[in-house]
mmCIF file of C-alpha atoms in Angstrom:
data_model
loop_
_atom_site.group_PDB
_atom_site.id
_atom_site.type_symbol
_atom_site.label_atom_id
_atom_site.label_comp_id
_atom_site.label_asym_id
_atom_site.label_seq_id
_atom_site.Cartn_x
_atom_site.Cartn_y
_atom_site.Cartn_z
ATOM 1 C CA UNK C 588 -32.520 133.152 178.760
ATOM 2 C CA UNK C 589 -36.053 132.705 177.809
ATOM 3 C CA UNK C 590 -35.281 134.735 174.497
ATOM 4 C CA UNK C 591 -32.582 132.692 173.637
ATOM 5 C CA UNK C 592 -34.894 129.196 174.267
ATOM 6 C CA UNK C 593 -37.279 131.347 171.778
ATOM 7 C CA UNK C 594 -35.108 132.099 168.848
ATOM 8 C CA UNK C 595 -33.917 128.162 169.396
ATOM 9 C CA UNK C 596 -37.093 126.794 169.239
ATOM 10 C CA UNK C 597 -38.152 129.419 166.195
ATOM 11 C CA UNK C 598 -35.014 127.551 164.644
ATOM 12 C CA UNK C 599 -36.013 124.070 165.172
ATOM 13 C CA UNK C 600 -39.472 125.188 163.577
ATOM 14 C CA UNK C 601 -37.484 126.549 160.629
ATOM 15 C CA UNK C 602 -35.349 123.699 159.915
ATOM 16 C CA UNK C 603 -38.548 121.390 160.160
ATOM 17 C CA UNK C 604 -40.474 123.483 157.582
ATOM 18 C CA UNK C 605 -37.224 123.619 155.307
ATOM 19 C CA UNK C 606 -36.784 120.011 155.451
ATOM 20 C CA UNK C 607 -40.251 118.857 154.546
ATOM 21 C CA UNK C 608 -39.933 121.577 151.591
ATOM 22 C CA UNK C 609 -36.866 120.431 150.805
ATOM 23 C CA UNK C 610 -38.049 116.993 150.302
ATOM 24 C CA UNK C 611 -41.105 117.757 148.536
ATOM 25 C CA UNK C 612 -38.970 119.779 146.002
ATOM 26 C CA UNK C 613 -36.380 117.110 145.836
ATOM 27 C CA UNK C 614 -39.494 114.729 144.984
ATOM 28 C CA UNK C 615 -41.161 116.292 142.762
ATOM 29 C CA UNK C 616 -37.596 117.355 140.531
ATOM 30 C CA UNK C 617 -37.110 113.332 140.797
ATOM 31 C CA UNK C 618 -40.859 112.400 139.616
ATOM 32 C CA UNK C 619 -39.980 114.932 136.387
ATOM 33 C CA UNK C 620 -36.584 113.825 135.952
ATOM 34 C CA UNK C 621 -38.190 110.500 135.529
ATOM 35 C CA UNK C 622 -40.737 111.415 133.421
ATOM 36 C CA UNK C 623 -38.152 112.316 130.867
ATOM 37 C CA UNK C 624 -35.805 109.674 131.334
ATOM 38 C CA UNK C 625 -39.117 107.133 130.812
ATOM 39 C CA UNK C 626 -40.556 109.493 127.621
ATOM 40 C CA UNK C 627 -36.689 109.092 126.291
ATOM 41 C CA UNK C 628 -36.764 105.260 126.548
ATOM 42 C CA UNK C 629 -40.251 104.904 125.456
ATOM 43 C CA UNK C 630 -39.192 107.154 122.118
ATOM 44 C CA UNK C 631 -35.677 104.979 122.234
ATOM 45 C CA UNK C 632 -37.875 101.433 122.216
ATOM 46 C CA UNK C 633 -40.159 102.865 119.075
ATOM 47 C CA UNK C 634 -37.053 103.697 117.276
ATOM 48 C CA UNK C 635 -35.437 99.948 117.562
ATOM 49 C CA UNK C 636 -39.099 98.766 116.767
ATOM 50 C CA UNK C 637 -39.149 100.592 113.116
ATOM 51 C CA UNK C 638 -35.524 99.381 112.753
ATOM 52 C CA UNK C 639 -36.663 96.410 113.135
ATOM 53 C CA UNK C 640 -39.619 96.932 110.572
ATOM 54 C CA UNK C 641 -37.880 98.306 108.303
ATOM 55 C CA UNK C 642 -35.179 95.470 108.779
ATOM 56 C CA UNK C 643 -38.218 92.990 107.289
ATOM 57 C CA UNK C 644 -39.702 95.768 104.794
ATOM 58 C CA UNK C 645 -35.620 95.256 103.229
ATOM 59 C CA UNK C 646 -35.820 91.343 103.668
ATOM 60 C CA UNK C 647 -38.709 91.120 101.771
ATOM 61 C CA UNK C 648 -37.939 93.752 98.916
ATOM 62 C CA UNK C 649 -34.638 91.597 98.327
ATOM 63 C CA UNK C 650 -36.904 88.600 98.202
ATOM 64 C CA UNK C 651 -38.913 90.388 95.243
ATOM 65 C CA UNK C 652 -35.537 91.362 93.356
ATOM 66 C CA UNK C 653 -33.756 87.787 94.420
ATOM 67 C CA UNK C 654 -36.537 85.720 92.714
ATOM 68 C CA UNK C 655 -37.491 88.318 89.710
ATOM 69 C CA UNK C 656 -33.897 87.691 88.893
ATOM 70 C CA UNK C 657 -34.071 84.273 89.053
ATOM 71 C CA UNK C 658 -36.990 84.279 86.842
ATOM 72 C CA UNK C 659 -35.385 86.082 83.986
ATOM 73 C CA UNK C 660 -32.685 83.592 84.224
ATOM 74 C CA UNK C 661 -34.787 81.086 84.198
ATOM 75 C CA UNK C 662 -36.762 82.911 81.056
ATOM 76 C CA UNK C 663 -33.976 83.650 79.099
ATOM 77 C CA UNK C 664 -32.603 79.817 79.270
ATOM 78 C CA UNK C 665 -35.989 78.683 78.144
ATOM 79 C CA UNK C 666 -37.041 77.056 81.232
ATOM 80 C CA UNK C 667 -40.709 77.009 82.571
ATOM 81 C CA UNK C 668 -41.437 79.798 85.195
ATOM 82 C CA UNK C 669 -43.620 77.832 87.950
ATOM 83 C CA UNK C 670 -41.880 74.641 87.668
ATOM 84 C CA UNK C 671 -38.841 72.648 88.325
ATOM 85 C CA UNK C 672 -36.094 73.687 90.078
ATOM 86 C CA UNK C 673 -36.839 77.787 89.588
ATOM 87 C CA UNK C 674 -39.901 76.867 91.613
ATOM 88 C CA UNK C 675 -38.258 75.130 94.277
ATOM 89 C CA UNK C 676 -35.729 78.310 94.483
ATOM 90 C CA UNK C 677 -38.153 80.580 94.864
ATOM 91 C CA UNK C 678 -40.004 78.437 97.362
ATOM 92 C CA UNK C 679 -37.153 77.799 99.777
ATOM 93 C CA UNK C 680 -36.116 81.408 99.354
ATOM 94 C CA UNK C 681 -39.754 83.096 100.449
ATOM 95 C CA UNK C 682 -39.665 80.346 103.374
ATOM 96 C CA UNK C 683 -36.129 81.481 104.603
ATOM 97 C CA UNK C 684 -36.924 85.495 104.087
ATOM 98 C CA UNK C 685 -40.292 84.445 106.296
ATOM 99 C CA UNK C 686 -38.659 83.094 109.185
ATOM 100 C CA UNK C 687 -36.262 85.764 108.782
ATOM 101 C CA UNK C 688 -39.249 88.940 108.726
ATOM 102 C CA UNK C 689 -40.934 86.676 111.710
ATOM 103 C CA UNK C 690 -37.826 87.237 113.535
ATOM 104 C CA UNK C 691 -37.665 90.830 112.522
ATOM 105 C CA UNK C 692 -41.499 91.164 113.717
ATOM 106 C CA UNK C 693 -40.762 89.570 117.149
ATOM 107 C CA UNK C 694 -37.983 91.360 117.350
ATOM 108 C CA UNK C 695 -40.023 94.920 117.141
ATOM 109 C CA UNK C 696 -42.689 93.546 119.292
ATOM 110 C CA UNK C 697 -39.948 92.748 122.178
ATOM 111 C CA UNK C 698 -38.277 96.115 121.599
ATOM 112 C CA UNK C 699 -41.670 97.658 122.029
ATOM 113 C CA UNK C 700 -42.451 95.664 125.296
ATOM 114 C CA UNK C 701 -39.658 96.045 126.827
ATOM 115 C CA UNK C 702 -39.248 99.659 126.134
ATOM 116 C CA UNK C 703 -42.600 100.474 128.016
ATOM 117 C CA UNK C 704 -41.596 97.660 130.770
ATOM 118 C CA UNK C 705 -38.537 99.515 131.949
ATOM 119 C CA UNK C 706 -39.931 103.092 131.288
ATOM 120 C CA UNK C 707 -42.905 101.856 134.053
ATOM 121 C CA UNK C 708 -40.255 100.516 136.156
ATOM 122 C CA UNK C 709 -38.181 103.471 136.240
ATOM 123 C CA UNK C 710 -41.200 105.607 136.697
ATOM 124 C CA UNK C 711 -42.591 103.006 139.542
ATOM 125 C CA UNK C 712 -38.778 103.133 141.131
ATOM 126 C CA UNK C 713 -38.933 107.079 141.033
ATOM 127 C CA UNK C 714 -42.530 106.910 142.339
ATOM 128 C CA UNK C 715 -41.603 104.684 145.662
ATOM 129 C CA UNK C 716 -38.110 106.329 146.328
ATOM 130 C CA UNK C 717 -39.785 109.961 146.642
ATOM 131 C CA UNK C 718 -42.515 108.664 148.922
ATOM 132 C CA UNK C 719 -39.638 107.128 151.445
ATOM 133 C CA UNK C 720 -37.894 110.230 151.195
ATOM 134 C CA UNK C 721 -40.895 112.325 152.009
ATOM 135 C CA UNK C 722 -41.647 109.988 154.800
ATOM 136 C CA UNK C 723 -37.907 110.074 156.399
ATOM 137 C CA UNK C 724 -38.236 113.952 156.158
ATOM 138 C CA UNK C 725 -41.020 114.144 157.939
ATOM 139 C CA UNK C 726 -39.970 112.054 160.308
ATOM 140 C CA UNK C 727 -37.094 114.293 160.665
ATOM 141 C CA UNK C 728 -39.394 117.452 160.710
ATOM 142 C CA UNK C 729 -41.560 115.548 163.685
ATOM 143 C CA UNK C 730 -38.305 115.633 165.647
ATOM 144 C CA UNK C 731 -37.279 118.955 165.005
ATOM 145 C CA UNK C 732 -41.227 120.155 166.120
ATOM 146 C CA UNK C 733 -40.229 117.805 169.213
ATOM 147 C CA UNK C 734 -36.735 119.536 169.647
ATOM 148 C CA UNK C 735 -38.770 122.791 169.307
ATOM 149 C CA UNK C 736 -41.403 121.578 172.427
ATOM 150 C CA UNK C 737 -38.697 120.568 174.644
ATOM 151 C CA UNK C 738 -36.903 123.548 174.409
ATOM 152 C CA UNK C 739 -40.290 125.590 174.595
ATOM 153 C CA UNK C 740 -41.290 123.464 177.899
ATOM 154 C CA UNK C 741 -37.663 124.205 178.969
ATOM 155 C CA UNK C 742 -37.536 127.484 178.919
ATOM 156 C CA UNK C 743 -40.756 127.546 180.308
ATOM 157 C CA UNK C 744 -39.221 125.756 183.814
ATOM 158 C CA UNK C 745 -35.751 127.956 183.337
ATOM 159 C CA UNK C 746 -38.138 131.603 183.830
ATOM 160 C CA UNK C 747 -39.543 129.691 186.888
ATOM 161 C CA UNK C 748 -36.874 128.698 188.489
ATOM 162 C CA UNK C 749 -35.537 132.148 187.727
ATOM 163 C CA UNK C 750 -38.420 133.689 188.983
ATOM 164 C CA UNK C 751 -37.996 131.543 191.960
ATOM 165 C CA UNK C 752 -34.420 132.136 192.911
ATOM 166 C CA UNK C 753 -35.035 135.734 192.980
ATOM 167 C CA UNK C 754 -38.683 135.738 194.842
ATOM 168 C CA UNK C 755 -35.849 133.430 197.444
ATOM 169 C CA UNK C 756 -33.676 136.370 197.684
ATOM 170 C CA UNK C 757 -35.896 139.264 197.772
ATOM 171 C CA UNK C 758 -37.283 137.085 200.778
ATOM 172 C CA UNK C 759 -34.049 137.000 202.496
ATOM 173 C CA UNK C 760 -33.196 141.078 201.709
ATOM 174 C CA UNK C 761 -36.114 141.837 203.370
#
């Protein structure tokens, strides 16, 4: 009996180690996974940020061609570059490409913050979710080094009682 207790308690001891190994394997493979995921959005937000650059590098290269064609209209009918209504064209057209490459702009500088917001999260989540699962499995080792104590103290009081019951009988064969 007492071997038996033994090899039951050397399992509890076993399954304790293994499941705080376990966990801490599990964690770390979680903390990397993240660490990818997070590099991928982070390389993901830069790329929508150059779109967006390059959105407003195009607006404003059309502006250039958009109002030096407008100009050799307005040079080939004879009319005064700077003035009049070619003027007023090409202001109202640099003020609408403006708002439009401030939009562009904001839009990169969002992309970019938001990017890095949600890889921190993600790494942050990752971060807290592997320290409660290391916690719960060593919780769970703690009562497996308990279960392995009991039956230790157990078989402990088993050999005594055996021990016991047949000092009571030699007593009574003799």
């Amino acid at each position: 009996r007492r071997v038996l207790f033994r090899s039951q308690q050397t399992a509890y001891l076993v399954q304790a180690r293994d499941t705080l190994a376990t966990a801490q394997i599990r964690a770390d493979l979680s903390e990397q996974y993240a660490t990818i995921q997070a590099g991928r959005m982070l390389k993901r937000a830069d790329m929508e940020t150059m779109n967006y650059k390059i959105a407003g590098n195009t607006l404003l290269r059309n502006l250039r061609k958009t109002n030096a064609a407008a100009r050799a209209r307005a040079a080939a009918s004879g009319v005064v570059l700077g003035e009049g209504s070619i003027q007023g064209i090409q202001n109202a057209n640099v003020q609408a490409v403006m708002r439009d490459v401030d939009v562009a702009e904001l839009n990169a500088l969002t992309a970019q913050v938001l990017g890095f917001e949600d890889a921190t999260a993600m790494l942050q989540s990752t971060k807290v979710q592997s320290e409660l699962n290391l916690y719960q499995a060593k919780r769970q080792a703690g009562g497996l080094e308990s279960a392995a104590a009991i039956t230790r103290q157990m078989g402990g009081l088993l050999s005594n009682a055996t021990l016991l019951e047949g000092a009571t009988r030699f007593a009574r064969t003799a």
